[in-house]
Amino acid sequence: MQQCIVPAIMLANLEHHGLPGGATSAEVTRLAPSPTGALHLGNARTFLANWAMARRSGWRIVMRIEDLDTTRTKPGAAAEILSTLRWLGIDWDLPGRGGAYVQSHDLEPYRAAMRRLAAGGGAYPCALTRTQVEQAVSAPQEGAHDVPFSRHLRPEPREYDFDAVQGEAGPGGTNWRFAIPDRAPGVSFDAAFDDAIAGVQRLDLAQSVGDFVLWTKRDQPSYQLAVAVDDHRHGVTRVVRGDDLLDSAGRQLLLYRALGMGPEPSYTHLPLVLGADGRRLAKRHGDTRVESYRALGVPAEALVGLIAFWGGLVNERRAVGSTEFIDLFDLSRLPRTPVHFTPEDDQWLRSFAR
Ligand code: GLU
């Protein structure tokens, strides 16, 4: 297992706005980067918006590194992301001294959740391969990345001893899935919530995803399980993130309920930043990494200014400091449709290069 990837030398950033973060309410939010690569402008937009909402409203901010997907985690990325965020002017309150909770450091909270779910019949081991799951679906949905897990593949409900099954399954153990609870008669959705941007969501998870994976055969919690467990134990009441995770919120809420965890957080899912071609910001749009602009000598204020412009907070592109960004921030001005990163945006940023 990966050991501490967040250097202890990270500067204490607590003085920045007073501590804890000038928290004036009981609300807690989190910044939860995945160290799978460098932060790009889209990630920076989401973190800045989340941070500004928190600082305006006196919420405490938890920093959490989500590094459980070890096949995608890149060495050194976590420390670099924290340094980039700090350079942009972002700070946080917990765990304190500019550090971060790192999911891979302790899997015990996730195991404890699995023991509870398995013992209550809410989770079951599933050794089916991806191909077997796909073959069970007669007509895969057009364009779907993952086919839903067919209900009839679920074994008869029973209680399991998580550790015993994992032990018997050999190294790494086996996959475990969540048994989506049956709905009450007349109810057509599995989870519902009112997103601050996307509005009321009623999700038919049985149909769209089916029984989803909670634990993988690499002996690790899935993203869905880890996020629900951590948001609960960190006392998170406000989740702000990109709207690519809108449908994950339903799965996370189901886990909150199955584990008897509460209060459930409220959600704000921000429309993604896309390339000029309307596709999700990625390598094909050139080098949009924050660190690349930084290396060219582009000041943080220029990036923050562009993000303010995208958010409708300023009328034209101009440099904006992080403190001014907090003052300007207004969620109601944020476009309800995806933002496009254009060649003009890139040229404007590069005009600051030294
Ligand atoms: N770690 C996820 C990401 O970087 C965010 C998860 C979340 O906010 O729930 O995409």
Short mmCIF file of C-alpha atoms and ligand atoms in Angstrom, two decimals:
data_model
loop_
_atom_site.label_atom_id
_atom_site.label_comp_id
_atom_site.label_asym_id
_atom_site.label_seq_id
_atom_site.Cartn_x
_atom_site.Cartn_y
_atom_site.Cartn_z
CA MET A 1 0.00 0.00 0.00
CA GLN A 2 1.16 3.47 -0.80
CA GLN A 3 2.64 5.35 2.10
CA CYS A 4 2.37 9.03 2.82
CA ILE A 5 2.51 10.76 -0.54
CA VAL A 6 1.79 14.17 0.88
CA PRO A 7 5.05 15.71 2.04
CA ALA A 8 4.91 17.01 5.56
CA ILE A 9 6.77 20.09 4.38
CA MET A 10 3.63 21.41 2.73
CA LEU A 11 3.35 24.93 3.97
CA ALA A 12 0.88 25.59 6.69
CA ASN A 13 -1.67 27.73 4.91
CA LEU A 14 -3.81 28.27 7.89
CA GLU A 15 -2.85 31.86 8.53
CA HIS A 16 -4.25 32.80 5.17
CA HIS A 17 -7.82 33.43 6.19
CA GLY A 18 -7.62 32.74 9.91
CA LEU A 19 -8.57 29.38 11.30
CA PRO A 20 -10.42 27.17 11.03
CA GLY A 21 -10.95 28.95 7.74
CA GLY A 22 -12.90 31.60 9.53
CA ALA A 23 -15.53 28.88 9.83
CA THR A 24 -18.70 30.47 11.04
CA SER A 25 -21.15 27.70 10.38
CA ALA A 26 -21.38 24.00 11.10
CA GLU A 27 -21.22 23.25 7.39
CA VAL A 28 -18.33 21.25 6.00
CA THR A 29 -17.25 20.76 2.40
CA ARG A 30 -14.35 18.91 0.88
CA LEU A 31 -11.86 19.19 -1.95
CA ALA A 32 -11.24 15.66 -3.19
CA PRO A 33 -8.65 15.51 -5.96
CA SER A 34 -7.67 12.20 -7.52
CA PRO A 35 -3.91 12.05 -8.08
CA THR A 36 -4.24 10.58 -11.54
CA GLY A 37 -2.44 13.44 -13.28
CA ALA A 38 -1.91 17.18 -13.14
CA LEU A 39 -4.80 19.58 -12.52
CA HIS A 40 -6.18 21.11 -15.68
CA LEU A 41 -8.19 24.30 -16.01
CA GLY A 42 -11.47 22.45 -15.59
CA ASN A 43 -10.42 20.95 -12.27
CA ALA A 44 -9.10 24.36 -11.18
CA ARG A 45 -12.48 25.94 -11.96
CA THR A 46 -14.33 23.37 -9.85
CA PHE A 47 -11.98 23.65 -6.88
CA LEU A 48 -11.96 27.45 -6.98
CA ALA A 49 -15.76 27.60 -7.09
CA ASN A 50 -16.06 25.12 -4.22
CA TRP A 51 -13.47 27.01 -2.19
CA ALA A 52 -15.08 30.41 -2.80
CA MET A 53 -18.52 29.08 -1.82
CA ALA A 54 -17.02 27.74 1.40
CA ARG A 55 -15.08 30.88 2.26
CA ARG A 56 -18.06 33.13 1.57
CA SER A 57 -20.36 31.04 3.73
CA GLY A 58 -17.99 30.08 6.55
CA TRP A 59 -17.95 26.35 5.77
CA ARG A 60 -14.95 24.34 6.90
CA ILE A 61 -12.94 22.72 4.10
CA VAL A 62 -11.53 19.19 4.25
CA MET A 63 -8.75 18.17 1.88
CA ARG A 64 -8.91 14.54 0.81
CA ILE A 65 -6.69 12.73 -1.67
CA GLU A 66 -8.68 10.03 -3.45
CA ASP A 67 -5.94 7.64 -4.46
CA LEU A 68 -7.65 4.27 -4.22
CA ASP A 69 -7.73 3.64 -7.94
CA THR A 70 -4.16 2.44 -7.88
CA THR A 71 -4.16 1.56 -11.57
CA ARG A 72 -4.53 5.27 -12.37
CA THR A 73 -2.71 6.93 -9.47
CA LYS A 74 0.52 8.66 -10.54
CA PRO A 75 3.48 8.96 -8.17
CA GLY A 76 4.03 12.54 -7.07
CA ALA A 77 0.70 13.76 -8.44
CA ALA A 78 -0.89 14.32 -5.03
CA ALA A 79 1.87 16.60 -3.81
CA GLU A 80 1.86 18.47 -7.11
CA ILE A 81 -1.92 18.98 -7.00
CA LEU A 82 -1.73 20.42 -3.48
CA SER A 83 1.05 22.74 -4.55
CA THR A 84 -0.96 23.87 -7.59
CA LEU A 85 -4.06 24.54 -5.50
CA ARG A 86 -2.04 26.51 -3.02
CA TRP A 87 -0.43 28.51 -5.81
CA LEU A 88 -3.91 29.40 -7.07
CA GLY A 89 -4.66 30.79 -3.61
CA ILE A 90 -6.80 27.92 -2.34
CA ASP A 91 -6.48 26.91 1.31
CA TRP A 92 -8.26 24.47 3.58
CA ASP A 93 -8.80 23.71 7.24
CA LEU A 94 -8.64 19.99 7.85
CA PRO A 95 -6.72 17.87 8.66
CA GLY A 96 -4.68 20.99 9.47
CA ARG A 97 -1.20 22.32 8.73
CA GLY A 98 -1.87 22.19 5.02
CA GLY A 99 -1.96 18.40 4.98
CA ALA A 100 -4.53 16.06 3.51
CA TYR A 101 -6.44 12.93 4.39
CA VAL A 102 -5.19 10.19 2.09
CA GLN A 103 -7.66 7.40 1.42
CA SER A 104 -5.07 4.67 0.87
CA HIS A 105 -3.51 5.21 4.29
CA ASP A 106 -6.23 3.36 6.16
CA LEU A 107 -8.73 1.00 4.59
CA GLU A 108 -10.26 0.02 7.92
CA PRO A 109 -13.22 2.46 7.81
CA TYR A 110 -14.22 1.05 4.42
CA ARG A 111 -13.82 -2.54 5.62
CA ALA A 112 -16.01 -1.74 8.61
CA ALA A 113 -18.70 -0.45 6.26
CA MET A 114 -18.41 -3.62 4.17
CA ARG A 115 -18.77 -5.82 7.24
CA ARG A 116 -21.99 -4.03 8.13
CA LEU A 117 -23.44 -4.15 4.66
CA ALA A 118 -22.51 -7.81 4.15
CA ALA A 119 -23.84 -8.85 7.55
CA GLY A 120 -27.14 -7.13 6.80
CA GLY A 121 -27.52 -8.76 3.36
CA GLY A 122 -26.93 -5.41 1.62
CA ALA A 123 -23.77 -6.54 -0.16
CA TYR A 124 -22.80 -9.80 -1.80
CA PRO A 125 -19.67 -11.31 -3.34
CA CYS A 126 -19.75 -11.47 -7.12
CA ALA A 127 -17.07 -13.21 -9.14
CA LEU A 128 -18.68 -12.53 -12.53
CA THR A 129 -16.37 -11.08 -15.15
CA ARG A 130 -17.17 -7.94 -17.10
CA THR A 131 -17.95 -10.02 -20.18
CA GLN A 132 -20.40 -12.18 -18.25
CA VAL A 133 -22.13 -9.06 -16.94
CA GLU A 134 -22.30 -7.60 -20.44
CA GLN A 135 -23.63 -10.81 -21.94
CA ALA A 136 -26.50 -10.82 -19.47
CA VAL A 137 -27.86 -7.60 -20.98
CA SER A 138 -29.92 -8.34 -24.05
CA ALA A 139 -29.84 -4.85 -25.59
CA PRO A 140 -27.05 -2.65 -24.27
CA GLN A 141 -27.99 1.02 -24.25
CA GLU A 142 -26.62 2.97 -27.17
CA GLY A 143 -23.43 4.79 -26.23
CA ALA A 144 -23.38 3.43 -22.68
CA HIS A 145 -19.87 2.99 -21.29
CA ASP A 146 -20.87 0.41 -18.78
CA VAL A 147 -23.82 -1.86 -19.14
CA PRO A 148 -26.09 -2.06 -16.11
CA PHE A 149 -25.77 -5.11 -13.90
CA SER A 150 -28.84 -7.25 -14.52
CA ARG A 151 -30.98 -7.88 -11.46
CA HIS A 152 -31.28 -11.57 -12.21
CA LEU A 153 -27.52 -12.02 -11.74
CA ARG A 154 -27.93 -11.21 -8.05
CA PRO A 155 -27.80 -14.32 -5.86
CA GLU A 156 -30.56 -15.13 -3.36
CA PRO A 157 -30.32 -12.60 -0.51
CA ARG A 158 -28.38 -13.80 2.50
CA GLU A 159 -26.02 -12.52 5.16
CA TYR A 160 -22.26 -12.77 4.67
CA ASP A 161 -19.20 -12.57 6.86
CA PHE A 162 -17.10 -10.14 4.80
CA ASP A 163 -13.72 -11.14 6.25
CA ALA A 164 -14.42 -14.87 5.99
CA VAL A 165 -15.48 -14.63 2.33
CA GLN A 166 -12.47 -12.46 1.50
CA GLY A 167 -10.16 -14.94 3.23
CA GLU A 168 -11.59 -17.89 1.33
CA ALA A 169 -11.40 -16.05 -2.00
CA GLY A 170 -7.60 -15.93 -1.78
CA PRO A 171 -5.21 -13.05 -2.49
CA GLY A 172 -7.09 -9.82 -3.12
CA GLY A 173 -10.44 -11.40 -2.27
CA THR A 174 -13.39 -11.00 -4.60
CA ASN A 175 -15.63 -8.27 -6.00
CA TRP A 176 -18.59 -7.24 -3.86
CA ARG A 177 -21.71 -5.55 -5.12
CA PHE A 178 -24.39 -3.49 -3.46
CA ALA A 179 -27.87 -5.02 -3.52
CA ILE A 180 -30.02 -2.05 -4.56
CA PRO A 181 -32.99 -2.18 -2.18
CA ASP A 182 -36.42 -2.89 -3.61
CA ARG A 183 -38.59 0.20 -3.98
CA ALA A 184 -41.78 0.83 -2.15
CA PRO A 185 -44.86 0.15 -4.32
CA GLY A 186 -45.62 3.00 -6.74
CA VAL A 187 -42.18 4.60 -6.43
CA SER A 188 -40.36 4.90 -9.76
CA PHE A 189 -36.91 5.92 -8.56
CA ASP A 190 -34.27 4.62 -6.16
CA ALA A 191 -32.81 7.93 -4.99
CA ALA A 192 -33.91 11.55 -5.24
CA PHE A 193 -32.24 14.81 -4.32
CA ASP A 194 -32.43 18.48 -5.22
CA ASP A 195 -29.18 19.61 -6.78
CA ALA A 196 -28.42 23.33 -6.37
CA ILE A 197 -27.70 23.61 -10.10
CA ALA A 198 -29.13 20.58 -11.85
CA GLY A 199 -32.41 20.72 -9.93
CA VAL A 200 -34.46 17.78 -8.73
CA GLN A 201 -33.01 14.40 -9.69
CA ARG A 202 -34.93 11.18 -9.50
CA LEU A 203 -32.65 8.32 -10.33
CA ASP A 204 -33.66 4.88 -11.50
CA LEU A 205 -30.40 3.27 -10.47
CA ALA A 206 -31.68 -0.29 -10.76
CA GLN A 207 -32.13 0.36 -14.45
CA SER A 208 -29.19 2.69 -15.18
CA VAL A 209 -26.40 0.95 -13.24
CA GLY A 210 -27.86 -1.98 -11.34
CA ASP A 211 -26.08 -3.49 -8.35
CA PHE A 212 -22.81 -1.54 -8.40
CA VAL A 213 -19.36 -2.57 -7.19
CA LEU A 214 -18.47 -1.72 -3.60
CA TRP A 215 -15.23 -3.59 -3.22
CA THR A 216 -12.85 -4.76 -5.91
CA LYS A 217 -10.87 -7.93 -6.24
CA ARG A 218 -7.72 -5.89 -5.72
CA ASP A 219 -8.98 -5.81 -2.12
CA GLN A 220 -9.91 -2.13 -2.30
CA PRO A 221 -13.08 -0.11 -1.82
CA SER A 222 -14.71 1.33 -4.92
CA TYR A 223 -14.93 5.08 -5.43
CA GLN A 224 -18.65 5.05 -4.47
CA LEU A 225 -18.11 3.30 -1.15
CA ALA A 226 -15.02 5.31 -0.20
CA VAL A 227 -16.70 8.66 -0.94
CA ALA A 228 -19.84 7.86 1.04
CA VAL A 229 -17.86 6.57 4.04
CA ASP A 230 -15.43 9.50 3.99
CA ASP A 231 -18.01 12.22 3.41
CA HIS A 232 -19.84 10.86 6.42
CA ARG A 233 -16.85 10.51 8.75
CA HIS A 234 -15.49 13.92 7.74
CA GLY A 235 -18.88 15.43 8.56
CA VAL A 236 -19.36 16.73 5.02
CA THR A 237 -22.66 18.56 4.57
CA ARG A 238 -21.94 20.23 1.20
CA VAL A 239 -20.68 18.38 -1.85
CA VAL A 240 -19.60 20.62 -4.73
CA ARG A 241 -18.07 18.93 -7.80
CA GLY A 242 -18.28 18.51 -11.57
CA ASP A 243 -21.54 17.28 -13.03
CA ASP A 244 -19.86 14.20 -14.46
CA LEU A 245 -20.52 12.87 -10.94
CA LEU A 246 -24.20 13.80 -10.83
CA ASP A 247 -25.35 10.21 -11.18
CA SER A 248 -22.84 9.03 -8.56
CA ALA A 249 -24.69 11.11 -5.98
CA GLY A 250 -27.61 8.68 -6.16
CA ARG A 251 -25.37 5.70 -5.45
CA GLN A 252 -23.72 7.55 -2.59
CA LEU A 253 -27.09 8.46 -1.09
CA LEU A 254 -28.20 4.82 -1.25
CA LEU A 255 -25.07 3.89 0.69
CA TYR A 256 -25.73 6.59 3.29
CA ARG A 257 -29.16 5.05 3.84
CA ALA A 258 -28.01 1.44 3.84
CA LEU A 259 -25.33 2.26 6.40
CA GLY A 260 -27.65 4.37 8.53
CA MET A 261 -25.39 7.40 8.03
CA GLY A 262 -26.62 10.95 8.20
CA PRO A 263 -27.20 13.77 7.73
CA GLU A 264 -27.04 13.40 3.97
CA PRO A 265 -25.02 16.11 2.22
CA SER A 266 -26.57 18.58 -0.17
CA TYR A 267 -25.21 18.64 -3.71
CA THR A 268 -24.02 21.25 -6.18
CA HIS A 269 -22.86 19.75 -9.48
CA LEU A 270 -21.12 22.29 -11.71
CA PRO A 271 -21.36 22.01 -15.50
CA LEU A 272 -18.04 20.80 -16.88
CA VAL A 273 -15.46 22.83 -18.71
CA LEU A 274 -15.30 21.61 -22.30
CA GLY A 275 -12.98 22.24 -25.22
CA ALA A 276 -14.06 24.55 -28.06
CA ASP A 277 -15.23 21.40 -29.90
CA GLY A 278 -17.73 20.65 -27.12
CA ARG A 279 -15.83 17.61 -25.88
CA ARG A 280 -14.63 17.15 -22.37
CA LEU A 281 -11.39 19.01 -21.67
CA ALA A 282 -8.54 16.59 -22.33
CA LYS A 283 -5.13 16.23 -23.90
CA ARG A 284 -6.59 16.67 -27.39
CA HIS A 285 -7.24 20.33 -26.51
CA GLY A 286 -3.56 20.98 -26.02
CA ASP A 287 -1.80 21.44 -22.75
CA THR A 288 -4.40 22.87 -20.37
CA ARG A 289 -2.54 21.91 -17.22
CA VAL A 290 -2.34 24.69 -14.66
CA GLU A 291 1.32 23.82 -14.02
CA SER A 292 2.18 24.30 -17.69
CA TYR A 293 0.87 27.87 -17.66
CA ARG A 294 2.63 28.44 -14.37
CA ALA A 295 5.90 27.21 -15.91
CA LEU A 296 5.46 29.74 -18.74
CA GLY A 297 5.33 32.48 -16.14
CA VAL A 298 1.56 33.05 -16.33
CA PRO A 299 0.54 34.40 -12.90
CA ALA A 300 -2.15 32.69 -10.82
CA GLU A 301 -4.25 35.86 -11.08
CA ALA A 302 -4.57 35.35 -14.84
CA LEU A 303 -5.90 31.80 -14.43
CA VAL A 304 -8.22 32.85 -11.63
CA GLY A 305 -9.34 35.78 -13.80
CA LEU A 306 -10.18 33.51 -16.72
CA ILE A 307 -12.14 31.26 -14.39
CA ALA A 308 -13.98 34.31 -13.02
CA PHE A 309 -14.80 35.28 -16.62
CA TRP A 310 -16.13 31.79 -17.34
CA GLY A 311 -18.26 32.04 -14.22
CA GLY A 312 -19.86 35.32 -15.32
CA LEU A 313 -18.19 37.10 -12.38
CA VAL A 314 -16.35 39.65 -14.55
CA ASN A 315 -17.41 41.03 -17.93
CA GLU A 316 -14.08 40.64 -19.66
CA ARG A 317 -10.92 38.64 -19.16
CA ARG A 318 -8.76 40.31 -16.54
CA ALA A 319 -6.45 39.32 -13.71
CA VAL A 320 -8.30 38.49 -10.48
CA GLY A 321 -6.67 37.63 -7.16
CA SER A 322 -8.07 34.79 -5.07
CA THR A 323 -9.42 37.15 -2.40
CA GLU A 324 -11.23 39.18 -5.03
CA PHE A 325 -12.53 35.92 -6.49
CA ILE A 326 -14.21 35.16 -3.16
CA ASP A 327 -15.76 38.61 -3.10
CA LEU A 328 -17.04 38.31 -6.65
CA PHE A 329 -18.26 34.75 -6.43
CA ASP A 330 -21.96 34.27 -7.03
CA LEU A 331 -23.26 30.80 -7.80
CA SER A 332 -26.36 32.23 -9.45
CA ARG A 333 -24.20 33.83 -12.15
CA LEU A 334 -22.53 30.58 -13.12
CA PRO A 335 -23.67 29.39 -16.53
CA ARG A 336 -26.05 26.45 -16.30
CA THR A 337 -24.52 24.98 -19.43
CA PRO A 338 -20.95 23.76 -19.97
CA VAL A 339 -18.21 26.36 -20.23
CA HIS A 340 -15.99 26.24 -23.33
CA PHE A 341 -12.26 26.75 -23.17
CA THR A 342 -11.50 28.56 -26.43
CA PRO A 343 -8.29 29.29 -28.36
CA GLU A 344 -8.83 32.96 -27.38
CA ASP A 345 -8.74 31.95 -23.70
CA ASP A 346 -5.48 30.12 -24.29
CA GLN A 347 -3.97 33.05 -26.22
CA TRP A 348 -5.00 35.47 -23.51
CA LEU A 349 -3.33 33.34 -20.83
CA ARG A 350 -0.19 32.98 -22.93
CA SER A 351 0.02 36.74 -23.39
CA PHE A 352 1.14 36.82 -19.74
CA ALA A 353 4.04 34.44 -20.38
CA ARG A 354 7.43 35.83 -19.52
N1 GLU B 1 -11.90 12.36 -6.74
C1 GLU B 1 -12.91 12.73 -7.69
C2 GLU B 1 -12.31 13.44 -8.87
O1 GLU B 1 -11.22 13.97 -8.78
C3 GLU B 1 -13.95 13.64 -7.07
C4 GLU B 1 -14.87 12.84 -6.26
C5 GLU B 1 -15.96 13.63 -5.59
O2 GLU B 1 -15.90 14.86 -5.53
O3 GLU B 1 -16.88 12.98 -5.10
O4 GLU B 1 -12.92 13.44 -9.91
#
